[in-house]
GROMACS .gro file of C-alpha atoms in nm:
model
  356
    1MET     CA    1  18.428  -8.037  17.611
    2SER     CA    2  18.489  -8.340  17.391
    3THR     CA    3  18.369  -8.298  17.033
    4LYS     CA    4  18.346  -8.549  16.748
    5VAL     CA    5  18.263  -8.454  16.390
    6ILE     CA    6  18.008  -8.680  16.220
    7SER     CA    7  17.932  -8.452  15.925
    8ARG     CA    8  18.117  -8.144  15.807
    9GLY     CA    9  17.965  -7.813  15.713
   10ILE     CA   10  17.887  -7.471  15.858
   11GLY     CA   11  17.548  -7.374  16.001
   12VAL     CA   12  17.387  -7.093  16.200
   13GLY     CA   13  17.061  -7.111  16.393
   14LYS     CA   14  16.897  -7.107  16.734
   15ALA     CA   15  16.949  -7.406  16.962
   16PHE     CA   16  16.636  -7.619  16.979
   17PHE     CA   17  16.626  -7.912  17.222
   18LEU     CA   18  16.399  -8.186  17.093
   19LYS     CA   19  16.281  -8.391  17.387
   20GLN     CA   20  16.280  -8.760  17.302
   21LYS     CA   21  16.005  -8.838  17.549
   22LYS     CA   22  15.922  -9.197  17.638
   23GLY     CA   23  15.814  -9.412  17.926
   24ASN     CA   24  15.524  -9.204  18.059
   25TYR     CA   25  15.304  -9.515  18.057
   26GLU     CA   26  14.963  -9.354  18.094
   27LYS     CA   27  14.711  -9.612  18.218
   28ILE     CA   28  14.379  -9.653  18.034
   29SER     CA   29  14.147  -9.952  17.986
   30ALA     CA   30  14.260 -10.227  17.749
   31ALA     CA   31  13.959 -10.177  17.519
   32GLU     CA   32  14.024  -9.804  17.493
   33ALA     CA   33  14.397  -9.864  17.451
   34LEU     CA   34  14.341 -10.098  17.155
   35ILE     CA   35  14.133  -9.836  16.975
   36THR     CA   36  14.384  -9.563  17.062
   37TYR     CA   37  14.673  -9.774  16.934
   38GLU     CA   38  14.506  -9.832  16.595
   39THR     CA   39  14.440  -9.458  16.564
   40LEU     CA   40  14.796  -9.380  16.671
   41LYS     CA   41  14.946  -9.632  16.428
   42ASN     CA   42  14.744  -9.499  16.136
   43HIS     CA   43  14.841  -9.143  16.226
   44VAL     CA   44  15.212  -9.229  16.233
   45ILE     CA   45  15.187  -9.419  15.903
   46SER     CA   46  15.008  -9.121  15.749
   47SER     CA   47  15.278  -8.882  15.871
   48LEU     CA   48  15.550  -9.110  15.732
   49PHE     CA   49  15.375  -9.114  15.395
   50ASP     CA   50  15.353  -8.734  15.406
   51MET     CA   51  15.727  -8.711  15.466
   52LYS     CA   52  15.783  -8.949  15.175
   53GLN     CA   53  15.617  -8.712  14.929
   54ASN     CA   54  15.940  -8.523  14.866
   55GLN     CA   55  16.184  -8.781  15.000
   56ASP     CA   56  16.331  -9.085  14.831
   57SER     CA   57  16.401  -9.290  15.140
   58ASP     CA   58  16.390  -9.662  15.207
   59ILE     CA   59  16.417  -9.573  15.577
   60LEU     CA   60  16.059  -9.443  15.577
   61ASP     CA   61  15.943  -9.741  15.369
   62PHE     CA   62  16.100  -9.974  15.625
   63GLN     CA   63  15.927  -9.801  15.917
   64ILE     CA   64  15.591  -9.813  15.740
   65ALA     CA   65  15.642 -10.183  15.670
   66VAL     CA   66  15.715 -10.251  16.038
   67LEU     CA   67  15.398 -10.075  16.151
   68ASN     CA   68  15.198 -10.271  15.893
   69ASP     CA   69  15.357 -10.600  15.994
   70HIS     CA   70  15.074 -10.825  16.117
   71ALA     CA   71  15.284 -11.024  16.364
   72PHE     CA   72  15.429 -10.707  16.515
   73SER     CA   73  15.085 -10.548  16.556
   74GLN     CA   74  14.947 -10.866  16.711
   75ASP     CA   75  15.233 -10.871  16.962
   76ILE     CA   76  15.152 -10.514  17.067
   77LYS     CA   77  14.780 -10.588  17.097
   78ARG     CA   78  14.851 -10.899  17.303
   79ARG     CA   79  15.054 -10.692  17.547
   80ILE     CA   80  14.781 -10.426  17.564
   81LYS     CA   81  14.524 -10.696  17.645
   82GLU     CA   82  14.756 -10.802  17.928
   83SER     CA   83  14.697 -10.454  18.074
   84ARG     CA   84  15.018 -10.290  17.948
   85PRO     CA   85  14.990  -9.915  17.871
   86ILE     CA   86  15.015  -9.840  17.497
   87ASP     CA   87  15.367  -9.699  17.503
   88LYS     CA   88  15.488  -9.976  17.735
   89ALA     CA   89  15.338 -10.242  17.506
   90PHE     CA   90  15.497 -10.082  17.201
   91GLU     CA   91  15.834 -10.047  17.374
   92GLU     CA   92  15.837 -10.413  17.483
   93ALA     CA   93  15.727 -10.540  17.141
   94MET     CA   94  15.990 -10.326  16.971
   95SER     CA   95  16.262 -10.451  17.207
   96SER     CA   96  16.169 -10.807  17.114
   97TYR     CA   97  16.174 -10.715  16.744
   98ILE     CA   98  16.518 -10.556  16.780
   99LYS     CA   99  16.657 -10.864  16.956
  100GLN     CA  100  16.543 -11.075  16.661
  101LEU     CA  101  16.725 -10.846  16.418
  102LEU     CA  102  17.042 -10.848  16.625
  103SER     CA  103  17.040 -11.229  16.627
  104HIS     CA  104  17.092 -11.231  16.248
  105ASP     CA  105  17.441 -11.236  16.102
  106ASP     CA  106  17.326 -11.029  15.806
  107PRO     CA  107  17.458 -10.671  15.855
  108TYR     CA  108  17.150 -10.537  15.673
  109PHE     CA  109  16.925 -10.636  15.963
  110LYS     CA  110  17.164 -10.499  16.223
  111SER     CA  111  17.185 -10.169  16.038
  112ARG     CA  112  16.808 -10.132  16.076
  113VAL     CA  113  16.812 -10.124  16.457
  114ALA     CA  114  16.860  -9.745  16.469
  115ASP     CA  115  16.561  -9.706  16.236
  116LEU     CA  116  16.349  -9.902  16.485
  117HIS     CA  117  16.462  -9.683  16.773
  118ASP     CA  118  16.367  -9.389  16.552
  119LEU     CA  119  16.021  -9.536  16.498
  120THR     CA  120  15.977  -9.592  16.872
  121THR     CA  121  16.065  -9.229  16.943
  122ARG     CA  122  15.826  -9.109  16.673
  123LEU     CA  123  15.536  -9.309  16.814
  124PHE     CA  124  15.605  -9.187  17.168
  125GLN     CA  125  15.626  -8.826  17.053
  126THR     CA  126  15.303  -8.860  16.857
  127TYR     CA  127  15.130  -9.023  17.153
  128HIS     CA  128  15.246  -8.752  17.393
  129GLY     CA  129  15.177  -8.468  17.150
  130THR     CA  130  15.534  -8.349  17.090
  131THR     CA  131  15.536  -8.376  16.708
  132ASN     CA  132  15.431  -8.130  16.438
  133ILE     CA  133  15.650  -7.856  16.583
  134LYS     CA  134  15.677  -7.563  16.343
  135PHE     CA  135  15.963  -7.316  16.310
  136ASN     CA  136  15.979  -6.986  16.131
  137GLU     CA  137  16.357  -6.950  16.164
  138PRO     CA  138  16.668  -7.167  16.121
  139ILE     CA  139  16.754  -7.403  16.407
  140ILE     CA  140  17.046  -7.607  16.536
  141LEU     CA  141  16.879  -7.932  16.641
  142CYS     CA  142  17.002  -8.056  16.980
  143VAL     CA  143  16.913  -8.415  17.067
  144ASP     CA  144  17.037  -8.710  17.269
  145GLU     CA  145  17.061  -8.911  16.945
  146LEU     CA  146  16.977  -8.809  16.590
  147TYR     CA  147  16.729  -9.020  16.395
  148PRO     CA  148  16.652  -8.997  16.021
  149SER     CA  149  16.288  -8.893  16.060
  150MET     CA  150  16.400  -8.579  16.245
  151LEU     CA  151  16.587  -8.468  15.935
  152PHE     CA  152  16.283  -8.542  15.720
  153GLU     CA  153  16.041  -8.362  15.951
  154PHE     CA  154  16.251  -8.047  16.001
  155LYS     CA  155  16.412  -8.060  15.658
  156HIS     CA  156  16.408  -7.689  15.575
  157GLN     CA  157  16.469  -7.550  15.924
  158ILE     CA  158  16.770  -7.755  16.038
  159LYS     CA  159  17.104  -7.587  15.972
  160GLY     CA  160  17.308  -7.815  16.197
  161ILE     CA  161  17.292  -8.091  16.457
  162ILE     CA  162  17.446  -8.134  16.800
  163ALA     CA  163  17.390  -8.468  16.974
  164LYS     CA  164  17.509  -8.655  17.282
  165LYS     CA  165  17.581  -8.970  17.082
  166GLY     CA  166  17.605  -9.071  16.719
  167HIS     CA  167  17.788  -9.293  16.473
  168ASP     CA  168  17.960  -9.209  16.145
  169LEU     CA  169  17.787  -9.495  15.960
  170SER     CA  170  17.431  -9.442  16.084
  171HIS     CA  171  17.154  -9.357  15.839
  172ALA     CA  172  17.114  -9.020  16.010
  173ALA     CA  173  17.485  -8.944  15.959
  174ILE     CA  174  17.464  -9.036  15.591
  175LEU     CA  175  17.160  -8.811  15.543
  176ALA     CA  176  17.334  -8.524  15.723
  177ARG     CA  177  17.637  -8.555  15.496
  178GLU     CA  178  17.416  -8.569  15.186
  179ARG     CA  179  17.266  -8.235  15.293
  180ASN     CA  180  17.600  -8.079  15.396
  181LEU     CA  181  17.468  -8.031  15.749
  182PRO     CA  182  17.728  -7.995  16.024
  183TYR     CA  183  17.673  -8.270  16.281
  184LEU     CA  184  17.874  -8.274  16.603
  185VAL     CA  185  17.866  -8.517  16.894
  186VAL     CA  186  17.946  -8.358  17.230
  187ASP     CA  187  17.950  -8.473  17.591
  188ASP     CA  188  17.778  -8.159  17.720
  189TYR     CA  189  17.572  -7.864  17.598
  190PRO     CA  190  17.743  -7.537  17.705
  191PHE     CA  191  17.438  -7.331  17.607
  192GLU     CA  192  17.065  -7.300  17.665
  193ALA     CA  193  16.767  -7.342  17.435
  194GLY     CA  194  16.717  -7.042  17.208
  195THR     CA  195  17.085  -6.946  17.206
  196LYS     CA  196  17.203  -6.850  16.861
  197LEU     CA  197  17.484  -7.083  16.753
  198LEU     CA  198  17.736  -7.116  16.476
  199ILE     CA  199  17.864  -7.470  16.443
  200ASN     CA  200  18.162  -7.548  16.224
  201GLY     CA  201  18.199  -7.911  16.124
  202TYR     CA  202  18.541  -7.844  15.976
  203THR     CA  203  18.701  -7.702  16.290
  204LYS     CA  204  18.473  -7.858  16.561
  205GLU     CA  205  18.387  -7.505  16.680
  206ILE     CA  206  18.059  -7.406  16.846
  207ILE     CA  207  18.034  -7.027  16.869
  208LEU     CA  208  17.765  -6.882  17.097
  209ASN     CA  209  17.584  -6.568  16.981
  210PRO     CA  210  17.800  -6.531  16.670
  211LYS     CA  211  17.833  -6.201  16.489
  212PRO     CA  212  17.773  -6.184  16.112
  213MET     CA  213  18.149  -6.152  16.067
  214ASP     CA  214  18.203  -6.488  16.242
  215HIS     CA  215  17.990  -6.663  15.982
  216LYS     CA  216  18.162  -6.487  15.692
  217LYS     CA  217  18.503  -6.568  15.838
  218ALA     CA  218  18.418  -6.939  15.877
  219LEU     CA  219  18.292  -6.959  15.518
  220PHE     CA  220  18.592  -6.770  15.382
  221GLU     CA  221  18.843  -6.988  15.569
  222HIS     CA  222  18.675  -7.304  15.443
  223GLN     CA  223  18.661  -7.179  15.083
  224PHE     CA  224  19.026  -7.076  15.099
  225GLU     CA  225  19.124  -7.417  15.236
  226GLN     CA  226  18.932  -7.588  14.956
  227SER     CA  227  19.100  -7.372  14.692
  228GLN     CA  228  19.442  -7.461  14.832
  229LEU     CA  229  19.355  -7.829  14.823
  230GLY     CA  230  19.248  -7.790  14.463
  231LEU     CA  231  19.584  -7.642  14.366
  232SER     CA  232  19.781  -7.929  14.516
  233HIS     CA  233  19.541  -8.208  14.429
  234LYS     CA  234  19.682  -8.500  14.233
  235PRO     CA  235  19.413  -8.705  14.059
  236TYR     CA  236  19.385  -9.069  14.155
  237LYS     CA  237  19.388  -9.354  13.907
  238LEU     CA  238  19.147  -9.645  13.911
  239LEU     CA  239  19.327  -9.970  13.829
  240LEU     CA  240  19.152 -10.306  13.823
  241ASN     CA  241  19.251 -10.622  14.010
  242LEU     CA  242  19.178 -10.924  13.788
  243SER     CA  243  19.224 -11.299  13.787
  244GLY     CA  244  19.122 -11.598  13.577
  245GLN     CA  245  18.936 -11.558  13.250
  246ASP     CA  246  18.613 -11.395  13.354
  247LYS     CA  247  18.456 -11.179  13.086
  248ILE     CA  248  18.532 -10.815  13.155
  249ASP     CA  249  18.244 -10.572  13.129
  250LYS     CA  250  18.305 -10.294  12.876
  251THR     CA  251  18.209 -10.041  13.141
  252TYR     CA  252  18.513 -10.138  13.348
  253ILE     CA  253  18.740 -10.118  13.047
  254GLU     CA  254  18.614  -9.775  12.945
  255ASN     CA  255  18.605  -9.618  13.291
  256SER     CA  256  18.918  -9.760  13.451
  257ASP     CA  257  19.280  -9.657  13.400
  258GLY     CA  258  19.394 -10.009  13.322
  259VAL     CA  259  19.481 -10.326  13.512
  260GLY     CA  260  19.693 -10.279  13.822
  261LEU     CA  261  19.730 -10.650  13.888
  262TYR     CA  262  19.640 -10.964  13.695
  263ARG     CA  263  19.703 -11.270  13.912
  264SER     CA  264  19.815 -11.536  13.667
  265GLU     CA  265  19.827 -11.817  13.925
  266PHE     CA  266  19.449 -11.841  13.891
  267LEU     CA  267  19.507 -11.988  13.545
  268TYR     CA  268  19.685 -12.273  13.720
  269HIS     CA  269  19.394 -12.322  13.960
  270THR     CA  270  19.152 -12.336  13.666
  271PHE     CA  271  19.320 -12.648  13.528
  272ASN     CA  272  19.497 -12.765  13.843
  273ASP     CA  273  19.806 -12.762  13.624
  274PHE     CA  274  20.025 -12.511  13.444
  275PRO     CA  275  19.851 -12.396  13.124
  276SER     CA  276  20.034 -12.424  12.792
  277MET     CA  277  20.233 -12.137  12.647
  278GLU     CA  278  19.984 -12.109  12.359
  279TYR     CA  279  19.688 -12.086  12.594
  280GLN     CA  280  19.858 -11.822  12.808
  281TYR     CA  281  19.953 -11.623  12.500
  282ASP     CA  282  19.588 -11.605  12.392
  283VAL     CA  283  19.472 -11.496  12.739
  284TYR     CA  284  19.741 -11.229  12.784
  285LEU     CA  285  19.702 -11.103  12.426
  286LYS     CA  286  19.328 -11.057  12.463
  287LEU     CA  287  19.376 -10.873  12.792
  288ALA     CA  288  19.641 -10.634  12.657
  289LYS     CA  289  19.438 -10.570  12.342
  290GLN     CA  290  19.117 -10.494  12.533
  291PHE     CA  291  19.280 -10.227  12.748
  292TYR     CA  292  19.529 -10.084  12.498
  293PRO     CA  293  19.686  -9.829  12.540
  294LYS     CA  294  19.608  -9.845  12.913
  295PRO     CA  295  19.863 -10.041  13.118
  296VAL     CA  296  19.804 -10.407  13.201
  297VAL     CA  297  20.024 -10.545  13.479
  298ILE     CA  298  20.047 -10.925  13.481
  299ARG     CA  299  20.213 -11.090  13.777
  300THR     CA  300  20.397 -11.417  13.721
  301TYR     CA  301  20.281 -11.719  13.920
  302ASP     CA  302  20.277 -11.631  14.287
  303PHE     CA  303  20.159 -11.904  14.524
  304SER     CA  304  20.100 -11.845  14.892
  305GLU     CA  305  20.245 -12.085  15.145
  306ASP     CA  306  19.921 -12.274  15.198
  307LYS     CA  307  19.903 -12.380  14.831
  308SER     CA  308  20.085 -12.684  14.701
  309LEU     CA  309  20.163 -12.824  14.359
  310ASP     CA  310  20.194 -13.201  14.333
  311GLY     CA  311  20.235 -13.215  14.710
  312MET     CA  312  20.522 -12.966  14.713
  313VAL     CA  313  20.468 -12.643  14.906
  314LEU     CA  314  20.570 -12.341  14.702
  315HIS     CA  315  20.663 -12.016  14.867
  316ARG     CA  316  20.585 -11.681  14.714
  317GLY     CA  317  20.792 -11.541  14.428
  318VAL     CA  318  20.983 -11.671  14.129
  319ALA     CA  319  21.279 -11.836  14.296
  320ALA     CA  320  21.060 -12.069  14.503
  321TYR     CA  321  20.919 -12.255  14.203
  322LEU     CA  322  21.177 -12.179  13.932
  323LEU     CA  323  21.413 -12.454  14.044
  324SER     CA  324  21.144 -12.722  14.038
  325TYR     CA  325  20.923 -12.584  13.762
  326GLU     CA  326  21.170 -12.419  13.528
  327ASP     CA  327  20.979 -12.519  13.215
  328ALA     CA  328  20.654 -12.364  13.343
  329PHE     CA  329  20.832 -12.039  13.424
  330ILE     CA  330  21.003 -12.024  13.083
  331GLU     CA  331  20.674 -12.089  12.902
  332GLN     CA  332  20.497 -11.815  13.097
  333MET     CA  333  20.774 -11.562  13.038
  334THR     CA  334  20.784 -11.652  12.668
  335ALA     CA  335  20.410 -11.596  12.633
  336LEU     CA  336  20.431 -11.262  12.817
  337LEU     CA  337  20.728 -11.136  12.614
  338LEU     CA  338  20.564 -11.233  12.285
  339VAL     CA  339  20.251 -11.036  12.378
  340ASN     CA  340  20.466 -10.744  12.491
  341GLU     CA  341  20.618 -10.728  12.143
  342LYS     CA  342  20.270 -10.660  12.000
  343TYR     CA  343  20.125 -10.452  12.282
  344ASP     CA  344  20.375 -10.251  12.480
  345ASN     CA  345  20.109 -10.164  12.740
  346LEU     CA  346  20.164 -10.508  12.893
  347LYS     CA  347  20.386 -10.492  13.200
  348ILE     CA  348  20.532 -10.791  13.381
  349MET     CA  349  20.559 -10.806  13.758
  350SER     CA  350  20.726 -11.082  13.953
  351SER     CA  351  20.689 -11.112  14.330
  352HIS     CA  352  20.599 -10.742  14.350
  353HIS     CA  353  20.891 -10.628  14.129
  354TYR     CA  354  20.843 -10.503  13.774
  355LEU     CA  355  21.050 -10.688  13.515
  356ILE     CA  356  20.949 -10.478  13.213
   0.00000   0.00000   0.00000
């Protein structure tokens, strides 16, 4: 069995298969269907608002906004008047809506497609009476695809998720990780509904009918692994990448570990000429002073091959422009060395090699 981890964690509960029912297409008169749709829409909106009471989620806000969208509702009603069953009309209108979102280049719109599929499933389940399921014990939710509203609806009962498909960057995946819920994607379910499961998002294991010792062992092994990681952990440093003369927010200065790279060639691009030694001195001095005693690494002029100065293509590194622009190089190095005499946190890098 192929297994992919979407969210790590350890959970124990009984397997519950949530049927994502759709496409029943029950036929009723258009007049009755219009009334039923309005009732259904209001019921779904009400249930989404109820879920929002203890949830801070723009996903639910987005779904409510879609249902309240006048153009979307009119499209559904038009299809119902053309003798489409309610769920068929909703499915067709939603497919059209999704195509419009996918036609946009903006990744925000594309990221909302899964939320629309979620809304479609919710409406179908409400229409066919498969919502408002109550549990009095922990469950491992088993679905074809996990949608955010499932996590909202079964918030306290879900101890893990097993799905047939899923993506690491989906809203459902993000919510699962926020709640430390193990979430596995498998190609087959080797168990039946009601089977007690232990799923381990750290090891990809699914244990059927686990004993209490299995749960304790999984938790102990994970805690031990974390403690070992803590012993060998080396803290990372946050170094800024800067260019030009943009004003640096104090927050960045206070919360960073210094400047990992200041690209001085952007000073050239500001004037379309090499700046004077005095001007460079002021810029470098201010930078070193602001971050002192944190390191500030300033790279000497480094032009890529597609940039040219006075019609001459300059390759990367010092040697490429030193022969033709010796004065500019000497002025820059003089300014840097003078600043370094005052603030020894200033470091000079040339073509990816530190000079001082």
